[in-house]
Short mmCIF file of C-alpha atoms in Angstrom, two decimals:
data_model
loop_
_atom_site.label_atom_id
_atom_site.label_comp_id
_atom_site.label_asym_id
_atom_site.label_seq_id
_atom_site.Cartn_x
_atom_site.Cartn_y
_atom_site.Cartn_z
CA MET A 1 -74.28 -49.17 -31.90
CA SER A 2 -76.03 -50.77 -34.85
CA GLU A 3 -76.64 -49.02 -38.18
CA GLU A 4 -80.30 -49.08 -37.55
CA MET A 5 -80.10 -47.40 -34.26
CA LYS A 6 -77.68 -44.61 -35.90
CA ASN A 7 -80.37 -43.98 -38.32
CA ASN A 8 -83.00 -43.53 -35.49
CA SER A 9 -80.99 -41.41 -33.40
CA PRO A 10 -82.94 -38.42 -31.67
CA LEU A 11 -80.68 -35.97 -33.22
CA GLU A 12 -82.08 -36.75 -36.54
CA PRO A 13 -85.74 -36.83 -37.60
CA TYR A 14 -87.04 -40.22 -37.79
CA ASN A 15 -89.43 -40.60 -40.75
CA THR A 16 -89.94 -43.57 -43.04
CA GLY A 17 -91.65 -41.24 -45.61
CA GLN A 18 -92.71 -37.72 -45.95
CA ASP A 19 -94.25 -36.48 -42.78
CA LYS A 20 -97.12 -34.06 -42.35
CA ALA A 21 -94.69 -31.04 -42.00
CA GLY A 22 -93.35 -31.76 -45.39
CA PHE A 23 -90.01 -33.11 -44.34
CA THR A 24 -88.31 -35.90 -46.61
CA PRO A 25 -86.42 -38.85 -44.79
CA GLY A 26 -83.25 -37.04 -45.93
CA GLY A 27 -84.33 -34.10 -43.87
CA ALA A 28 -84.84 -31.82 -46.63
CA PHE A 29 -87.90 -29.42 -46.65
CA GLU A 30 -90.20 -29.73 -49.69
CA ALA A 31 -91.25 -26.35 -51.29
CA GLY A 32 -94.93 -25.51 -51.36
CA SER A 33 -95.70 -27.17 -47.99
CA GLN A 34 -98.06 -25.65 -45.57
CA VAL A 35 -96.52 -24.78 -42.20
CA HIS A 36 -98.74 -23.17 -39.30
CA SER A 37 -96.87 -21.65 -36.50
CA ALA A 38 -98.71 -20.64 -33.18
CA LYS A 39 -98.92 -17.14 -34.23
CA GLU A 40 -100.66 -18.10 -37.46
CA ALA A 41 -103.08 -20.43 -35.63
CA LYS A 42 -104.09 -17.53 -33.40
CA ALA A 43 -104.70 -15.19 -36.13
CA ASN A 44 -106.83 -17.97 -38.02
CA ILE A 45 -108.81 -18.38 -34.77
CA GLU A 46 -109.55 -14.57 -34.19
CA THR A 47 -110.33 -13.88 -38.02
CA PRO A 48 -114.13 -14.00 -38.53
CA THR A 49 -115.60 -15.89 -41.25
CA GLU A 50 -117.42 -14.31 -44.25
CA ASN A 51 -120.82 -14.96 -42.77
CA GLU A 52 -120.19 -14.09 -38.97
CA GLN A 53 -121.85 -10.98 -37.81
CA TYR A 54 -120.69 -9.15 -34.54
CA ASP A 55 -122.99 -7.42 -32.30
CA LEU A 56 -122.20 -3.71 -31.44
CA SER A 57 -121.50 -4.80 -27.75
CA ASP A 58 -119.08 -7.44 -28.86
CA ASP A 59 -115.60 -6.63 -27.59
CA ARG A 60 -113.99 -7.50 -30.91
CA ARG A 61 -116.30 -5.30 -32.69
CA VAL A 62 -115.63 -2.33 -30.38
CA LYS A 63 -111.96 -2.57 -30.99
CA VAL A 64 -112.16 -1.88 -34.75
CA LEU A 65 -114.53 1.28 -34.17
CA SER A 66 -113.13 4.62 -35.04
CA PRO A 67 -113.09 7.12 -32.13
CA GLY A 68 -115.90 9.06 -33.51
CA ARG A 69 -118.00 6.19 -34.01
CA LEU A 70 -117.24 4.96 -30.55
CA VAL A 71 -118.47 8.26 -29.17
CA LEU A 72 -121.67 8.04 -31.29
CA GLN A 73 -122.34 4.51 -30.22
CA ARG A 74 -122.04 5.35 -26.43
CA PHE A 75 -124.27 8.47 -27.06
CA LEU A 76 -126.84 6.52 -28.93
CA ARG A 77 -126.84 3.87 -26.06
CA ASN A 78 -127.87 6.52 -23.62
CA ARG A 79 -131.70 6.70 -23.99
CA VAL A 80 -132.25 9.65 -21.90
CA ALA A 81 -129.58 11.80 -24.02
CA VAL A 82 -131.28 10.53 -27.31
CA ALA A 83 -134.58 11.77 -25.78
CA GLY A 84 -133.16 15.15 -25.15
CA LEU A 85 -131.66 15.37 -28.69
CA ILE A 86 -135.09 14.70 -30.29
CA ILE A 87 -136.57 17.33 -28.09
CA LEU A 88 -133.92 19.85 -29.30
CA ILE A 89 -134.56 18.84 -32.82
CA ILE A 90 -138.34 19.29 -32.43
CA MET A 91 -137.59 22.75 -30.82
CA PHE A 92 -135.55 23.89 -33.77
CA ILE A 93 -138.15 22.62 -36.20
CA PHE A 94 -140.85 24.49 -34.26
CA SER A 95 -138.98 27.71 -34.32
CA PHE A 96 -137.32 28.00 -37.46
CA ILE A 97 -139.43 26.00 -39.80
CA GLY A 98 -142.79 26.76 -37.90
CA GLY A 99 -141.89 30.45 -38.00
CA ALA A 100 -141.54 30.35 -41.77
CA LEU A 101 -144.81 28.38 -42.40
CA THR A 102 -147.14 30.43 -40.11
CA PRO A 103 -149.40 32.73 -41.91
CA TYR A 104 -149.18 35.57 -39.29
CA GLY A 105 -146.51 37.92 -38.69
CA GLU A 106 -144.41 38.07 -35.43
CA ALA A 107 -145.80 41.55 -34.54
CA GLN A 108 -149.32 41.33 -36.34
CA VAL A 109 -152.13 42.55 -34.06
CA PHE A 110 -155.68 41.21 -34.46
CA TYR A 111 -158.83 43.11 -33.63
CA ARG A 112 -162.30 42.40 -32.58
CA TYR A 113 -165.61 44.41 -32.29
CA ASP A 114 -166.93 44.56 -28.75
CA LYS A 115 -169.65 46.50 -27.23
CA GLN A 116 -168.14 48.83 -24.71
CA ASN A 117 -169.70 51.56 -22.22
CA LYS A 118 -167.63 54.48 -23.07
CA VAL A 119 -167.64 58.15 -21.78
CA TYR A 120 -169.52 60.05 -24.31
CA ALA A 121 -170.24 63.37 -23.01
CA ALA A 122 -170.60 65.30 -19.57
CA VAL A 123 -173.55 67.60 -18.47
CA THR A 124 -173.72 70.22 -15.89
CA GLU A 125 -176.68 72.38 -14.94
CA ASN A 126 -175.56 75.96 -14.81
CA THR A 127 -176.21 77.61 -11.58
CA GLU A 128 -173.75 80.58 -11.77
CA LEU A 129 -173.04 83.52 -14.05
CA ARG A 130 -170.79 82.83 -17.05
CA PHE A 131 -168.85 85.57 -18.65
CA ASP A 132 -168.44 86.19 -22.32
CA THR A 133 -165.68 88.54 -23.56
CA LYS A 134 -165.89 91.07 -26.62
CA ASP A 135 -162.92 93.26 -25.83
CA PRO A 136 -159.48 92.26 -24.15
CA ALA A 137 -160.15 95.01 -21.56
CA PHE A 138 -162.88 92.64 -20.08
CA THR A 139 -160.14 90.77 -18.00
CA SER A 140 -160.56 88.30 -15.12
CA GLY A 141 -159.97 91.26 -12.76
CA VAL A 142 -162.72 93.31 -14.44
CA GLN A 143 -165.09 90.15 -14.22
CA ALA A 144 -164.32 89.89 -10.45
CA GLN A 145 -165.26 93.57 -9.79
CA MET A 146 -168.47 93.17 -12.00
CA PHE A 147 -169.44 90.28 -10.09
CA LEU A 148 -168.87 92.36 -6.83
CA ALA A 149 -170.87 95.18 -8.24
CA ILE A 150 -173.94 92.73 -9.10
CA SER A 151 -173.74 91.41 -5.59
CA THR A 152 -173.93 95.00 -3.94
CA ASN A 153 -176.15 96.27 -6.66
CA LYS A 154 -173.95 98.95 -8.01
CA THR A 155 -174.09 100.14 -11.77
CA GLU A 156 -170.50 101.58 -11.80
CA PHE A 157 -167.04 100.22 -10.61
CA GLU A 158 -163.46 101.00 -11.16
CA TYR A 159 -160.43 98.76 -11.81
CA ARG A 160 -156.91 99.95 -12.13
CA GLY A 161 -158.05 103.57 -12.86
CA ASP A 162 -160.46 102.72 -15.43
CA LYS A 163 -164.23 103.22 -14.97
CA PHE A 164 -166.79 100.57 -16.05
CA THR A 165 -170.50 100.57 -16.27
CA MET A 166 -172.69 97.73 -15.41
CA GLU A 167 -176.21 97.30 -16.87
CA LYS A 168 -178.69 94.85 -15.32
CA VAL A 169 -181.17 93.58 -18.07
CA SER A 170 -182.46 90.86 -15.80
CA ASP A 171 -181.55 88.80 -12.98
CA ASP A 172 -180.12 86.19 -15.35
CA TYR A 173 -178.38 88.82 -17.61
CA TYR A 174 -175.91 91.71 -17.22
CA THR A 175 -173.57 93.65 -19.59
CA CYS A 176 -170.40 95.59 -18.85
CA SER A 177 -169.50 98.71 -20.76
CA LYS A 178 -166.42 100.93 -20.86
CA ASP A 179 -166.49 104.48 -22.50
CA GLY A 180 -169.92 103.50 -23.90
CA GLN A 181 -169.10 100.31 -25.71
CA VAL A 182 -170.10 96.86 -24.37
CA ILE A 183 -166.92 94.89 -23.59
CA GLY A 184 -168.59 91.78 -22.11
CA ASN A 185 -171.62 90.18 -20.38
CA ALA A 186 -172.64 87.83 -17.83
CA HIS A 187 -175.49 85.27 -18.21
CA MET A 188 -177.12 82.11 -16.63
CA ASP A 189 -178.62 80.69 -19.89
CA ILE A 190 -176.51 78.68 -22.38
CA MET A 191 -176.63 79.22 -25.99
CA ASN A 192 -176.18 76.09 -28.21
CA TYR A 193 -175.87 76.37 -31.88
CA VAL A 194 -177.76 73.89 -34.25
CA LYS A 195 -174.77 73.54 -36.56
CA ALA A 196 -171.13 72.86 -35.82
CA ASP A 197 -169.87 75.95 -37.62
CA GLY A 198 -172.91 78.36 -36.66
CA ASN A 199 -171.09 80.51 -34.08
CA MET A 200 -172.48 84.03 -34.89
CA GLY A 201 -170.23 85.95 -32.63
CA PHE A 202 -170.50 88.17 -29.56
CA ASP A 203 -172.93 90.88 -30.91
CA PHE A 204 -175.38 88.36 -32.14
CA GLU A 205 -175.33 86.31 -28.82
CA ASN A 206 -175.52 89.71 -26.81
CA GLU A 207 -178.83 90.64 -28.62
CA ALA A 208 -180.23 87.02 -28.44
CA PHE A 209 -179.63 86.97 -24.65
CA LYS A 210 -181.57 90.28 -24.21
CA ALA A 211 -184.33 89.15 -26.44
CA TYR A 212 -184.76 86.00 -24.67
CA VAL A 213 -184.68 87.24 -20.95
CA THR A 214 -186.98 90.14 -21.73
CA LYS A 215 -189.45 87.76 -23.53
CA ALA A 216 -189.06 89.52 -26.95
CA THR A 217 -190.10 87.63 -30.00
CA SER A 218 -187.33 89.04 -32.19
CA PHE A 219 -184.22 91.30 -32.47
CA ALA A 220 -182.35 92.74 -35.16
CA ILE A 221 -178.71 93.06 -35.84
CA ASP A 222 -176.75 94.17 -38.96
CA GLY A 223 -179.89 95.02 -40.60
CA LYS A 224 -181.14 91.41 -40.35
CA THR A 225 -184.18 90.35 -38.19
CA TYR A 226 -184.05 87.08 -36.03
CA THR A 227 -187.08 85.48 -34.25
CA VAL A 228 -186.99 84.11 -30.72
CA ASP A 229 -189.51 81.41 -29.64
CA SER A 230 -190.80 80.93 -26.24
CA ASP A 231 -188.68 77.72 -25.80
CA GLY A 232 -185.49 79.56 -26.52
CA THR A 233 -185.20 78.75 -30.27
CA ILE A 234 -183.64 81.29 -32.24
CA SER A 235 -184.26 81.34 -36.09
CA ASP A 236 -183.54 83.03 -39.15
CA GLY A 237 -186.91 83.00 -40.75
CA SER A 238 -187.82 79.25 -40.74
CA THR A 239 -184.32 77.97 -40.16
CA PRO A 240 -183.16 77.34 -36.36
CA ILE A 241 -179.84 78.70 -35.76
CA ALA A 242 -179.46 78.29 -31.84
CA PHE A 243 -181.38 77.30 -28.79
CA MET A 244 -181.12 78.31 -25.10
CA ASN A 245 -181.10 76.20 -21.98
CA LYS A 246 -179.44 76.05 -18.58
CA TYR A 247 -177.35 72.87 -19.40
CA VAL A 248 -173.77 72.84 -20.46
CA VAL A 249 -173.26 69.82 -22.36
CA ARG A 250 -169.49 68.95 -23.41
CA PRO A 251 -168.62 66.17 -25.82
CA LEU A 252 -165.54 63.96 -24.68
CA MET A 253 -163.97 64.47 -28.07
CA SER A 254 -163.48 68.11 -29.02
CA ASP A 255 -164.21 67.52 -32.70
CA GLN A 256 -167.48 65.67 -31.84
CA PHE A 257 -170.59 67.54 -32.51
CA LEU A 258 -173.69 67.13 -30.35
CA THR A 259 -176.83 67.81 -32.12
CA ARG A 260 -179.97 69.67 -30.95
CA GLU A 261 -182.25 66.55 -31.04
CA TRP A 262 -179.64 64.60 -29.02
CA GLN A 263 -179.29 67.24 -26.40
CA GLU A 264 -183.03 67.68 -26.14
CA GLU A 265 -183.42 63.99 -25.61
CA LEU A 266 -180.74 63.86 -22.96
CA VAL A 267 -182.21 66.89 -20.99
CA GLU A 268 -185.74 65.36 -21.07
CA SER A 269 -184.14 62.01 -19.73
CA ILE A 270 -182.25 63.95 -16.97
CA GLU A 271 -185.15 65.96 -15.83
CA ALA A 272 -187.25 62.57 -15.86
CA GLY A 273 -184.75 61.25 -13.52
CA GLU A 274 -184.05 58.31 -16.14
CA GLU A 275 -180.84 56.19 -16.11
CA ALA A 276 -180.71 55.44 -19.90
CA PHE A 277 -182.33 56.57 -23.09
CA HIS A 278 -181.91 55.51 -26.74
CA PHE A 279 -181.37 57.76 -29.70
CA THR A 280 -180.97 57.07 -33.47
CA GLY A 281 -177.80 58.71 -34.88
CA GLU A 282 -177.08 60.10 -38.27
CA ASP A 283 -175.79 56.78 -39.52
CA GLY A 284 -179.18 55.15 -38.86
CA VAL A 285 -178.03 53.02 -35.84
CA GLU A 286 -179.88 53.24 -32.57
CA TYR A 287 -177.48 53.63 -29.56
CA GLU A 288 -178.13 53.34 -25.95
CA TYR A 289 -176.74 55.92 -23.50
CA PHE A 290 -176.39 55.49 -19.83
CA ILE A 291 -176.74 58.61 -17.46
CA GLU A 292 -174.51 58.47 -14.23
CA PHE A 293 -174.71 61.24 -11.69
CA ASP A 294 -171.51 62.19 -9.98
CA PRO A 295 -172.18 63.86 -6.80
CA ARG A 296 -168.68 65.14 -6.38
CA THR A 297 -168.95 67.32 -9.38
CA ASN A 298 -172.63 67.78 -9.42
CA SER A 299 -172.76 66.74 -13.11
CA TRP A 300 -173.90 63.77 -15.20
CA ASN A 301 -171.49 61.54 -17.17
CA ILE A 302 -173.29 60.12 -20.38
CA ASN A 303 -171.86 56.76 -21.55
CA GLN A 304 -172.40 55.35 -24.87
CA LEU A 305 -172.90 51.41 -25.43
CA LYS A 306 -171.53 50.75 -29.06
CA ASP A 307 -169.57 48.29 -30.93
CA THR A 308 -165.83 49.35 -30.75
CA ARG A 309 -162.89 48.06 -32.82
CA VAL A 310 -160.61 46.85 -29.80
CA PHE A 311 -157.45 44.70 -29.80
CA ASP A 312 -158.26 40.96 -29.67
CA THR A 313 -156.54 40.63 -26.27
CA TYR A 314 -156.58 37.38 -24.29
CA ALA A 315 -158.77 35.51 -26.77
CA PRO A 316 -159.05 31.79 -25.78
CA PRO A 317 -157.59 29.03 -28.01
CA SER A 318 -159.68 28.62 -31.30
CA SER A 319 -159.44 27.25 -34.90
CA GLU A 320 -158.03 30.60 -35.84
CA HIS A 321 -155.54 31.02 -32.90
CA TRP A 322 -154.72 27.55 -31.65
CA LEU A 323 -153.00 29.02 -28.52
CA GLY A 324 -155.03 32.12 -28.21
CA THR A 325 -153.77 35.71 -28.26
CA ASP A 326 -151.65 37.62 -25.80
CA LYS A 327 -152.47 41.05 -24.20
CA TYR A 328 -151.36 42.78 -27.41
CA GLY A 329 -153.81 40.94 -29.32
CA MET A 330 -151.13 38.76 -31.13
CA ASP A 331 -151.15 35.12 -31.92
CA MET A 332 -149.49 33.10 -29.11
CA LEU A 333 -148.36 30.44 -31.43
CA THR A 334 -146.57 32.73 -33.73
CA ARG A 335 -144.98 34.57 -31.09
CA LEU A 336 -143.65 31.35 -29.49
CA MET A 337 -142.28 30.33 -32.82
CA TYR A 338 -140.45 33.54 -33.41
CA GLY A 339 -139.52 33.64 -29.69
CA GLY A 340 -137.90 30.34 -29.87
CA ARG A 341 -135.52 31.80 -32.74
CA ILE A 342 -134.60 34.62 -30.42
CA SER A 343 -133.86 32.32 -27.26
CA LEU A 344 -132.04 29.72 -29.23
CA ILE A 345 -129.92 32.18 -31.32
CA ILE A 346 -128.93 34.04 -28.10
CA GLY A 347 -128.03 30.88 -26.22
CA PHE A 348 -125.68 29.90 -29.16
CA VAL A 349 -124.16 33.24 -29.77
CA VAL A 350 -123.40 33.85 -26.09
CA GLU A 351 -121.77 30.33 -25.72
CA LEU A 352 -119.67 30.91 -28.83
CA ILE A 353 -118.34 34.13 -27.61
CA ALA A 354 -117.52 32.54 -24.27
CA MET A 355 -115.83 29.73 -26.04
CA ILE A 356 -113.74 31.71 -28.15
CA LEU A 357 -112.48 33.92 -25.27
CA GLY A 358 -112.12 30.79 -23.04
CA ILE A 359 -110.03 28.99 -25.70
CA ILE A 360 -107.73 31.83 -26.32
CA MET A 361 -107.26 32.88 -22.62
CA GLY A 362 -107.33 29.16 -21.25
CA GLY A 363 -104.87 28.05 -23.99
CA ILE A 364 -102.38 30.70 -23.33
CA ALA A 365 -102.55 30.28 -19.65
CA GLY A 366 -102.14 26.25 -19.83
CA TYR A 367 -99.54 26.37 -22.42
CA PHE A 368 -97.08 29.12 -21.21
CA GLY A 369 -97.83 28.75 -17.37
CA GLY A 370 -95.73 30.97 -15.06
CA TRP A 371 -96.52 34.55 -14.58
CA ILE A 372 -98.97 34.46 -17.53
CA ASP A 373 -100.83 31.65 -16.01
CA MET A 374 -100.91 33.59 -12.77
CA LEU A 375 -102.20 36.63 -14.55
CA VAL A 376 -104.95 35.01 -16.55
CA MET A 377 -106.06 33.15 -13.71
CA ARG A 378 -106.45 36.35 -11.37
CA LEU A 379 -108.46 37.86 -14.39
CA CYS A 380 -110.75 34.98 -14.23
CA GLU A 381 -111.16 35.37 -10.55
CA ILE A 382 -112.07 38.99 -11.01
CA PHE A 383 -114.86 37.98 -13.47
CA PHE A 384 -116.09 35.30 -11.14
CA CYS A 385 -116.40 38.10 -8.44
CA VAL A 386 -118.39 40.45 -10.60
CA PRO A 387 -122.21 40.36 -9.60
CA SER A 388 -123.49 39.55 -13.10
CA THR A 389 -127.20 39.65 -12.20
CA PRO A 390 -127.19 43.22 -10.57
CA LEU A 391 -124.73 44.46 -13.27
CA LEU A 392 -127.24 43.13 -16.05
CA ILE A 393 -130.14 44.86 -14.35
CA MET A 394 -128.31 48.13 -14.27
CA LEU A 395 -127.36 47.82 -17.92
CA GLY A 396 -130.81 47.03 -18.95
CA ALA A 397 -132.11 49.97 -16.97
CA ALA A 398 -129.62 52.13 -18.66
CA MET A 399 -130.55 51.04 -22.05
CA ASP A 400 -134.27 51.75 -21.19
CA THR A 401 -133.25 55.05 -20.19
CA MET A 402 -131.42 55.83 -23.39
CA HIS A 403 -134.12 54.19 -25.58
CA VAL A 404 -131.77 51.82 -27.34
CA ASP A 405 -133.13 50.34 -30.52
CA PRO A 406 -134.40 46.75 -29.87
CA THR A 407 -132.19 45.13 -32.46
CA LYS A 408 -129.05 46.85 -30.95
CA ARG A 409 -130.26 46.12 -27.57
CA MET A 410 -130.43 42.46 -28.48
CA MET A 411 -126.84 42.57 -29.87
CA TYR A 412 -125.59 44.22 -26.69
CA LEU A 413 -127.20 41.61 -24.58
CA MET A 414 -125.41 38.80 -26.29
CA LEU A 415 -122.09 40.52 -26.06
CA ILE A 416 -122.49 41.30 -22.44
CA LEU A 417 -123.55 37.71 -21.48
CA GLY A 418 -120.73 36.19 -23.60
CA PHE A 419 -118.17 38.60 -22.13
CA LEU A 420 -119.33 37.73 -18.51
CA GLY A 421 -119.15 34.09 -19.21
CA TRP A 422 -115.87 33.05 -20.70
CA ALA A 423 -114.00 32.79 -17.18
CA GLY A 424 -115.38 29.27 -16.48
CA MET A 425 -114.53 27.97 -19.99
CA ALA A 426 -110.86 29.29 -19.60
CA TYR A 427 -110.44 27.46 -16.27
CA MET A 428 -111.67 24.31 -17.79
CA ILE A 429 -109.40 24.39 -20.89
CA ARG A 430 -106.36 25.61 -18.78
CA GLY A 431 -106.57 22.63 -16.56
CA GLN A 432 -106.89 20.18 -19.50
CA ILE A 433 -103.99 21.72 -21.49
CA LEU A 434 -101.72 21.61 -18.24
CA SER A 435 -101.89 17.99 -18.32
CA LEU A 436 -101.63 17.59 -22.19
CA ARG A 437 -98.64 19.67 -22.73
CA GLU A 438 -96.30 17.20 -21.12
CA GLN A 439 -97.36 14.36 -23.40
CA GLU A 440 -94.84 12.91 -25.81
CA TYR A 441 -96.48 14.28 -28.91
CA MET A 442 -96.15 17.78 -27.71
CA ALA A 443 -92.37 17.22 -27.20
CA ALA A 444 -92.40 15.92 -30.82
CA THR A 445 -94.32 18.95 -32.20
CA GLU A 446 -91.59 21.19 -30.23
CA ALA A 447 -88.76 19.26 -31.84
CA THR A 448 -90.22 19.62 -35.26
CA GLY A 449 -90.20 23.50 -34.84
CA LEU A 450 -93.90 24.03 -34.96
CA SER A 451 -95.08 27.43 -33.97
CA VAL A 452 -96.74 27.96 -30.60
CA ARG A 453 -99.99 29.02 -32.32
CA ARG A 454 -100.05 25.71 -34.39
CA ARG A 455 -99.23 23.72 -31.26
CA ILE A 456 -102.08 25.12 -29.34
CA LEU A 457 -104.69 25.21 -32.04
CA GLN A 458 -103.90 22.23 -33.97
CA HIS A 459 -102.73 19.66 -31.24
CA LEU A 460 -103.82 20.82 -27.83
CA VAL A 461 -107.37 22.20 -28.58
CA PRO A 462 -108.62 19.57 -30.63
CA ASN A 463 -107.65 17.06 -27.61
CA VAL A 464 -109.71 19.42 -25.42
CA MET A 465 -112.61 19.63 -27.92
CA PRO A 466 -114.82 16.98 -26.35
CA GLN A 467 -114.71 18.75 -23.03
CA ILE A 468 -115.48 22.11 -24.91
CA ILE A 469 -118.35 20.55 -26.66
CA VAL A 470 -119.86 19.10 -23.43
CA SER A 471 -119.41 22.54 -21.61
CA VAL A 472 -121.06 24.69 -24.38
CA THR A 473 -123.99 22.07 -24.66
CA MET A 474 -124.74 22.44 -21.05
CA GLY A 475 -124.05 26.12 -20.86
CA VAL A 476 -126.67 27.18 -23.63
CA GLY A 477 -129.43 26.03 -21.21
CA GLY A 478 -128.33 28.30 -18.56
CA VAL A 479 -128.00 31.29 -21.10
CA ILE A 480 -131.60 30.63 -22.06
CA LEU A 481 -132.74 30.90 -18.48
CA THR A 482 -130.57 33.96 -17.93
CA GLU A 483 -132.13 35.49 -20.90
CA SER A 484 -135.63 34.65 -19.97
CA THR A 485 -135.34 36.04 -16.56
CA LEU A 486 -134.06 39.53 -17.75
CA SER A 487 -136.83 39.48 -20.49
CA PHE A 488 -139.28 38.65 -17.75
CA LEU A 489 -138.12 41.60 -15.69
CA GLY A 490 -138.31 43.79 -18.77
CA LEU A 491 -134.69 44.23 -19.20
CA GLY A 492 -133.91 41.83 -22.06
CA VAL A 493 -135.41 41.35 -25.43
CA LYS A 494 -137.98 44.23 -26.15
CA PHE A 495 -140.90 44.49 -28.34
CA PRO A 496 -141.40 43.87 -31.39
CA PHE A 497 -139.00 41.01 -30.96
CA ALA A 498 -140.35 38.17 -28.98
CA SER A 499 -138.66 35.77 -26.73
CA TRP A 500 -139.85 33.17 -24.41
CA GLY A 501 -139.03 35.29 -21.56
CA ASN A 502 -140.81 38.41 -22.65
CA ILE A 503 -143.80 36.49 -23.75
CA ILE A 504 -144.29 35.09 -20.18
CA SER A 505 -143.61 38.59 -18.69
CA SER A 506 -147.18 39.48 -19.39
CA ILE A 507 -148.08 37.34 -16.27
CA ASN A 508 -147.85 40.31 -13.89
CA GLU A 509 -151.28 39.97 -12.24
CA ILE A 510 -152.86 37.31 -10.46
CA TYR A 511 -156.08 37.69 -12.53
CA VAL A 512 -154.20 36.79 -15.62
CA PHE A 513 -152.40 34.02 -13.99
CA VAL A 514 -155.66 32.40 -13.02
CA ASN A 515 -157.75 33.00 -16.11
CA TYR A 516 -155.52 33.06 -19.07
CA TRP A 517 -153.41 29.97 -18.76
CA TRP A 518 -152.45 30.09 -22.48
CA CYS A 519 -150.26 33.12 -21.80
CA TRP A 520 -147.84 31.46 -19.37
CA ILE A 521 -147.95 27.51 -19.68
CA PRO A 522 -146.81 27.25 -23.19
CA PRO A 523 -143.84 29.55 -22.94
CA GLY A 524 -142.96 28.10 -19.58
CA MET A 525 -142.98 24.58 -20.81
CA LEU A 526 -140.87 25.39 -23.94
CA ILE A 527 -138.37 26.97 -21.61
CA LEU A 528 -138.38 23.86 -19.28
CA LEU A 529 -138.14 21.35 -21.99
CA THR A 530 -135.39 23.17 -24.05
CA VAL A 531 -133.15 23.82 -20.97
CA LEU A 532 -133.87 20.16 -19.68
CA ALA A 533 -132.92 18.77 -23.12
CA TYR A 534 -129.84 20.70 -23.33
CA ASN A 535 -128.68 19.33 -19.95
CA LEU A 536 -129.66 15.76 -21.10
CA VAL A 537 -127.47 16.04 -24.25
CA GLY A 538 -124.76 17.55 -22.23
CA ASP A 539 -124.89 14.71 -19.74
CA GLY A 540 -124.93 12.11 -22.78
CA LEU A 541 -121.96 13.64 -24.51
CA ARG A 542 -119.91 13.84 -21.21
CA ASP A 543 -120.57 10.05 -20.70
CA ALA A 544 -119.92 9.45 -24.39
CA PHE A 545 -116.47 11.16 -24.40
CA ASP A 546 -115.44 9.49 -21.22
CA PRO A 547 -113.21 6.52 -22.18
CA ARG A 548 -113.78 4.85 -18.88
CA MET A 549 -117.66 4.76 -19.61
CA LYS A 550 -118.76 1.27 -20.88
CA ARG A 551 -122.35 0.48 -21.22
#
């Protein structure tokens, strides 16, 4: 073999000079040369340049996102879930910020003046003898015997061994005496005093009745003389004291006094057969009165038409009350704002209680297994079998009977709902922990000597937290519906606190349902939108936490 062929043998590199890889003809490697391996070339291909921008949907971009950002990205891509989140934000702003900005209070009542035809007095024409008593001996039994003596024209009668004398002054007036002393009388005419505090006593009235029925023009008592006019007016000189007629006029209110002028105007209208009359009161205001005859009692009811300060109930929407007022005269918009606070708070507190109990019971059952798991699961099944709705109705009725304070009642309601709702959460957490406890990292925590509490709370529960968040989010809507149902039935949140459920409970009559739409459509729509929003957010979180979802 020639020397040239030896030099070009395949066992040695054949280069007349320095090659591209940096080798010299002697086969030595020159320091500082650039050598690109296949791995380095691949890295250079996948490494982005400075000006290159990746889209969020690019696979290379997704690979560098953190788990939290990946979940957020998937959630934000779900437009329906984002719409639900926006609705929830609006509800929180409406309830908490709106309630702080409204100029009205939660239980502030508004009034209005309305013309109402209210019962003012009752009138009866006296057609029977009426008895007045001076002495306690003139009992109802004596009065009955006196009436019997009048019917039989007797002047004396006995009652329980006592003797009584009856004197007939006229067909309309009789007196009853015992041992020569007048103890009572019976009369057809009615004496009405001109002043509210003008009562002159039995002796005065007895002498006045005698003078009136005998057509006397005056009578004297206690050394003082009084005159009696033909129209029945009794005067002390020129000052009228009382007047006689055959009508018994009783005001509706015991502290109300009916003047002589008003009674005379009333009697004239009744005798003239009129249905109404006008009278100017002491305040200078002219009032209209309506006369209604009741044949069942053979009497007249006198109704007064006047401006009355009443609750501004069921007022339609206006510039003062944007959503009108409810049956209590309260501003509907303000009640809805404060009611949103109660409904949202109850939903979160109930789910928080259920979550805490569910994490504890489900974590213990899933981690330890065995007889502990069986015991916890049987307890969960017992809670599943409890008829929660009838139980809540019975507890609500019991709190009504015991008149529990509204604040304590609301706290009891949250505790009861939370205590009844933990079983489903425990089932879910237990199933997740059963699969996670066999993972390699759990064996590592056991090998490092971590306590059971730290293994569950620091390693197992955080890995179940996505499912817990989804379950809680979707459960809040159900709690709001439950609270609204109980409040609608009058067994939930009580006045003065407002919730969307007890606001809508005012719709218990078809007339209100048809004519006052602002009392039930707004709270109904708020309940619908809130529950729907929670369900949409829950669905969005479930899809975002699922690693198999790729949108």
